[in-house]
CSV table of C-alpha atoms and ligand atoms in Angstrom, one decimal:
chain,number,residue,atom,x,y,z
A,1,MET,CA,-19.2,4.0,-39.3
A,2,GLY,CA,-15.7,2.7,-38.7
A,3,LEU,CA,-12.9,3.0,-36.1
A,4,ASN,CA,-11.9,6.6,-36.8
A,5,GLU,CA,-15.4,7.9,-36.6
A,6,ILE,CA,-16.0,6.1,-33.3
A,7,ARG,CA,-12.7,7.5,-31.9
A,8,ARG,CA,-13.8,11.0,-33.0
A,9,ARG,CA,-17.2,10.6,-31.4
A,10,MET,CA,-15.7,9.2,-28.2
A,11,LEU,CA,-13.4,12.3,-28.0
A,12,ALA,CA,-16.4,14.6,-28.5
A,13,ALA,CA,-18.4,12.8,-25.8
A,14,GLU,CA,-15.5,12.9,-23.4
A,15,THR,CA,-15.1,16.6,-24.0
A,16,ALA,CA,-18.8,17.3,-23.7
A,17,ALA,CA,-18.9,15.5,-20.4
A,18,GLY,CA,-15.9,17.4,-19.0
A,19,ARG,CA,-13.7,14.3,-19.1
A,20,SER,CA,-10.1,14.0,-20.2
A,21,PRO,CA,-9.4,12.7,-23.8
A,22,GLY,CA,-8.6,9.0,-23.5
A,23,ASP,CA,-10.5,8.6,-20.3
A,24,VAL,CA,-12.7,5.9,-21.8
A,25,THR,CA,-11.3,2.5,-23.0
A,26,LEU,CA,-12.8,1.4,-26.3
A,27,ILE,CA,-13.3,-2.4,-26.5
A,28,ALA,CA,-13.8,-3.4,-30.1
A,29,VAL,CA,-16.2,-6.3,-30.1
A,30,SER,CA,-15.0,-8.6,-32.8
A,31,LYS,CA,-17.2,-11.7,-32.2
A,32,VAL,CA,-18.3,-13.4,-35.4
A,33,GLN,CA,-16.6,-10.8,-37.6
A,34,PRO,CA,-14.6,-11.9,-40.7
A,35,PRO,CA,-10.8,-12.0,-40.0
A,36,ALA,CA,-10.1,-9.4,-42.7
A,37,ARG,CA,-12.2,-6.8,-40.8
A,38,VAL,CA,-10.5,-7.5,-37.5
A,39,GLU,CA,-7.0,-7.3,-39.1
A,40,ALA,CA,-7.8,-3.9,-40.6
A,41,VAL,CA,-8.7,-2.6,-37.2
A,42,LEU,CA,-5.6,-4.1,-35.6
A,43,LYS,CA,-3.5,-2.5,-38.4
A,44,ALA,CA,-5.2,0.8,-37.6
A,45,GLY,CA,-3.8,0.6,-34.1
A,46,GLN,CA,-6.7,-0.7,-32.0
A,47,ARG,CA,-5.4,-3.1,-29.3
A,48,VAL,CA,-8.4,-3.8,-27.0
A,49,PHE,CA,-10.9,-6.3,-28.2
A,50,GLY,CA,-14.0,-8.1,-26.8
A,51,GLU,CA,-15.1,-11.6,-27.5
A,52,ASN,CA,-18.3,-13.5,-26.4
A,53,TYR,CA,-17.3,-17.1,-27.0
A,54,VAL,CA,-14.2,-18.8,-25.5
A,55,GLN,CA,-13.8,-21.3,-28.3
A,56,GLU,CA,-14.1,-18.7,-31.0
A,57,ALA,CA,-11.6,-16.5,-29.3
A,58,ALA,CA,-9.1,-19.3,-28.7
A,59,GLY,CA,-9.2,-20.2,-32.3
A,60,LYS,CA,-8.4,-16.8,-33.7
A,61,TRP,CA,-6.5,-14.7,-31.2
A,62,PRO,CA,-3.3,-16.5,-30.3
A,63,GLY,CA,-1.9,-15.8,-33.8
A,64,TRP,CA,-2.9,-12.1,-33.9
A,65,ARG,CA,-1.5,-11.6,-30.4
A,66,GLY,CA,1.9,-12.7,-31.6
A,67,GLU,CA,1.6,-10.4,-34.6
A,68,PHE,CA,0.2,-7.4,-32.7
A,69,PRO,CA,2.0,-7.0,-29.4
A,70,GLY,CA,0.1,-5.3,-26.5
A,71,THR,CA,-3.3,-6.7,-27.6
A,72,GLN,CA,-5.7,-7.1,-24.7
A,73,LEU,CA,-8.7,-9.4,-24.8
A,74,HIS,CA,-11.9,-8.9,-22.8
A,75,MET,CA,-14.5,-11.6,-22.2
A,76,ILE,CA,-17.9,-10.1,-22.5
A,77,GLY,CA,-20.1,-13.1,-23.1
A,78,PRO,CA,-21.7,-15.6,-20.6
A,79,LEU,CA,-19.0,-17.8,-19.1
A,80,GLN,CA,-19.7,-21.4,-18.5
A,81,THR,CA,-17.7,-22.8,-15.6
A,82,ASN,CA,-16.3,-25.7,-17.7
A,83,LYS,CA,-14.7,-23.1,-20.0
A,84,LEU,CA,-13.2,-21.1,-17.1
A,85,ASN,CA,-9.6,-22.4,-17.4
A,86,ALA,CA,-9.5,-21.8,-21.1
A,87,ALA,CA,-10.9,-18.3,-20.5
A,88,LEU,CA,-8.2,-17.5,-17.9
A,89,ASP,CA,-5.5,-18.7,-20.3
A,90,LEU,CA,-6.8,-16.2,-22.9
A,91,PHE,CA,-8.5,-13.2,-21.4
A,92,ASP,CA,-7.1,-10.1,-19.6
A,93,ALA,CA,-10.5,-9.1,-18.3
A,94,ILE,CA,-13.8,-10.8,-17.6
A,95,HIS,CA,-17.0,-8.6,-17.7
A,96,THR,CA,-19.5,-11.3,-17.0
A,97,LEU,CA,-18.9,-12.4,-13.4
A,98,ASP,CA,-22.7,-13.0,-12.9
A,99,ARG,CA,-23.2,-15.7,-10.3
A,100,PRO,CA,-21.9,-17.1,-7.0
A,101,SER,CA,-20.8,-20.5,-8.5
A,102,LEU,CA,-18.6,-18.7,-11.0
A,103,ALA,CA,-17.1,-16.5,-8.3
A,104,GLN,CA,-16.2,-19.5,-6.2
A,105,LYS,CA,-14.5,-21.4,-9.1
A,106,LEU,CA,-12.8,-18.2,-10.2
A,107,ALA,CA,-11.4,-17.6,-6.7
A,108,ARG,CA,-9.9,-21.1,-6.6
A,109,GLN,CA,-8.3,-20.6,-10.0
A,110,VAL,CA,-7.0,-17.2,-9.2
A,111,GLN,CA,-5.4,-18.5,-6.1
A,112,ALA,CA,-3.8,-21.5,-7.9
A,113,ARG,CA,-2.5,-19.2,-10.7
A,114,GLY,CA,-1.4,-16.3,-8.5
A,115,HIS,CA,-2.9,-14.0,-11.1
A,116,CYS,CA,-6.3,-12.3,-11.4
A,117,PRO,CA,-7.8,-10.9,-14.6
A,118,GLN,CA,-9.6,-7.6,-14.4
A,119,LEU,CA,-13.1,-8.5,-13.1
A,120,PHE,CA,-16.5,-6.8,-13.7
A,121,VAL,CA,-19.7,-7.9,-12.0
A,122,GLN,CA,-22.5,-8.1,-14.5
A,123,VAL,CA,-25.7,-6.5,-13.1
A,124,ASN,CA,-29.1,-7.2,-14.6
A,125,THR,CA,-30.3,-3.6,-14.2
A,126,GLY,CA,-33.6,-4.3,-15.9
A,127,ALA,CA,-34.3,-7.4,-13.9
A,128,GLU,CA,-35.0,-9.3,-17.1
A,129,PRO,CA,-35.7,-12.9,-16.5
A,130,GLN,CA,-33.9,-14.2,-19.6
A,131,LYS,CA,-30.8,-12.1,-18.9
A,132,ALA,CA,-27.7,-13.1,-16.9
A,133,GLY,CA,-26.5,-10.9,-14.1
A,134,ILE,CA,-26.9,-10.1,-10.4
A,135,LEU,CA,-30.1,-8.2,-9.6
A,136,PRO,CA,-29.5,-4.6,-8.4
A,137,ALA,CA,-30.9,-5.4,-4.9
A,138,ALA,CA,-28.4,-8.3,-4.5
A,139,THR,CA,-25.4,-6.5,-5.9
A,140,ASP,CA,-23.9,-5.1,-2.6
A,141,ALA,CA,-24.0,-8.6,-1.0
A,142,PHE,CA,-22.5,-10.3,-4.1
A,143,ILE,CA,-19.6,-7.8,-4.2
A,144,ALA,CA,-19.0,-8.4,-0.5
A,145,ASP,CA,-19.0,-12.2,-1.1
A,146,CYS,CA,-16.6,-11.8,-4.0
A,147,ARG,CA,-14.2,-9.8,-1.9
A,148,ALA,CA,-14.5,-12.3,0.9
A,149,LEU,CA,-13.4,-14.9,-1.6
A,150,GLY,CA,-10.2,-12.8,-2.2
A,151,LEU,CA,-11.3,-11.5,-5.6
A,152,THR,CA,-10.3,-8.0,-6.6
A,153,LEU,CA,-13.0,-6.3,-8.6
A,154,SER,CA,-12.5,-3.6,-11.1
A,155,GLY,CA,-16.1,-2.5,-11.7
A,156,LEU,CA,-19.6,-3.3,-12.9
A,157,MET,CA,-21.1,-4.1,-16.3
A,158,CYS,CA,-24.6,-3.9,-17.7
A,159,ILE,CA,-26.6,-4.6,-20.8
A,160,PRO,CA,-29.7,-2.4,-20.6
A,161,PRO,CA,-33.0,-3.8,-22.0
A,162,GLU,CA,-33.2,-3.4,-25.7
A,163,ASP,CA,-36.5,-1.6,-25.8
A,164,GLN,CA,-35.8,1.0,-23.1
A,165,ASP,CA,-33.9,4.3,-22.6
A,166,PRO,CA,-30.5,3.0,-21.4
A,167,VAL,CA,-29.7,6.1,-19.3
A,168,PRO,CA,-31.6,5.1,-16.2
A,169,HIS,CA,-29.8,1.8,-16.3
A,170,PHE,CA,-26.4,3.5,-16.7
A,171,ARG,CA,-27.3,5.5,-13.6
A,172,ILE,CA,-28.3,2.4,-11.6
A,173,LEU,CA,-24.9,0.9,-12.4
A,174,ARG,CA,-23.0,4.0,-11.5
A,175,GLY,CA,-24.8,4.3,-8.2
A,176,LEU,CA,-24.1,0.7,-7.3
A,177,ALA,CA,-20.4,1.0,-8.2
A,178,GLY,CA,-20.0,4.3,-6.3
A,179,ARG,CA,-21.4,3.0,-3.1
A,180,ASN,CA,-19.2,-0.1,-3.3
A,181,GLY,CA,-16.0,1.8,-4.0
A,182,LEU,CA,-15.7,0.5,-7.6
A,183,SER,CA,-14.4,2.8,-10.3
A,184,GLY,CA,-14.9,0.7,-13.5
A,185,LEU,CA,-18.1,1.0,-15.5
A,186,SER,CA,-18.5,-1.2,-18.5
A,187,MET,CA,-21.5,0.2,-20.3
A,188,GLY,CA,-22.5,1.5,-23.7
A,189,MET,CA,-22.6,-0.3,-27.1
A,190,SER,CA,-22.9,0.8,-30.7
A,191,ALA,CA,-26.3,2.5,-30.2
A,192,ASP,CA,-25.7,4.3,-27.0
A,193,PHE,CA,-22.0,4.7,-26.2
A,194,GLU,CA,-22.1,8.5,-26.1
A,195,ALA,CA,-24.9,8.4,-23.5
A,196,ALA,CA,-22.8,5.9,-21.5
A,197,ILE,CA,-19.7,8.2,-21.7
A,198,ALA,CA,-21.9,11.1,-20.4
A,199,GLU,CA,-23.0,8.9,-17.5
A,200,GLY,CA,-19.4,7.9,-16.5
A,201,ALA,CA,-18.6,4.8,-18.6
A,202,THR,CA,-14.9,3.8,-18.3
A,203,HIS,CA,-15.2,0.9,-20.8
A,204,ILE,CA,-17.5,0.9,-23.9
A,205,ARG,CA,-18.1,-2.2,-25.9
A,206,VAL,CA,-18.6,-1.4,-29.5
A,207,GLY,CA,-19.0,-4.0,-32.3
A,208,SER,CA,-21.1,-3.3,-35.3
A,209,ALA,CA,-20.5,0.4,-35.4
A,210,ILE,CA,-16.8,-0.4,-36.0
A,211,PHE,CA,-16.8,-3.6,-38.0
A,212,GLY,CA,-20.2,-3.5,-39.7
A,213,ALA,CA,-23.2,-5.8,-39.1
A,214,ARG,CA,-22.5,-9.3,-37.8
A,215,ASP,CA,-23.5,-12.1,-40.1
A,216,TYR,CA,-24.5,-15.1,-38.1
A,217,GLY,CA,-25.4,-16.9,-41.4
B,301,PLP,C1,-22.1,-8.1,-29.0
B,301,PLP,C2,-22.0,-7.3,-27.8
B,301,PLP,C3,-21.6,-5.9,-27.8
B,301,PLP,C4,-21.4,-5.1,-29.1
B,301,PLP,O1,-22.7,-4.8,-29.6
B,301,PLP,P1,-22.8,-3.8,-30.8
B,301,PLP,O2,-24.3,-3.4,-30.8
B,301,PLP,O3,-22.5,-4.5,-32.1
B,301,PLP,O4,-21.9,-2.7,-30.5
B,301,PLP,C5,-21.4,-5.3,-26.6
B,301,PLP,N1,-21.6,-5.9,-25.4
B,301,PLP,C6,-22.0,-7.2,-25.3
B,301,PLP,C7,-22.1,-7.9,-24.0
B,301,PLP,C8,-22.2,-7.9,-26.5
B,301,PLP,O5,-22.6,-9.2,-26.4
């Protein structure tokens, strides 16, 4: 599909939803992609990227960031607490604040560094046992706990169950964000970003539709 086609479809979805052009931030998910594909997208002007693995991101991004000023990196994969410091050195945003122990360690680091990345709480909207995230019923309390720790939250993130209509999940996320005074909604991927934009997404995370299929070989 490619970057230009995604941009065109984003604009159409924003317009159809009565939203302003450029309202939605495109996070180009570059995990596991060959460097040549990522460079082509950087050269086309894309500056916001998502990665899932701290080590992989630390290996490839410092060089590109020097070469392409203004590049922003978003952590969208599960974050182990022993990688937190490396993640804070690297990422401008973390979309996977998914448990109390991570919130506590994050709060300590944020205080020590005097700087907080953009933070999204990951909500397990489908209550899937194998998936990370705060359960919807526990989300209000978790947000309150994060705020009590001094963390400033930007919004909520979800990954709907693969085999279901994502729209009810997007609506659950929007409802939880709204009643907690959060404006950021990180939702929508290659297969469903237009539906997510219609439901109020502020950040969409699109990988394979931009770069092509991932080869985990
Ligand atoms: C890999 C990944 C994406 C991108 O998925 P595509 O289907 O390739 O667009 C988005 N969000 C998360 C959390 C991911 O891990």
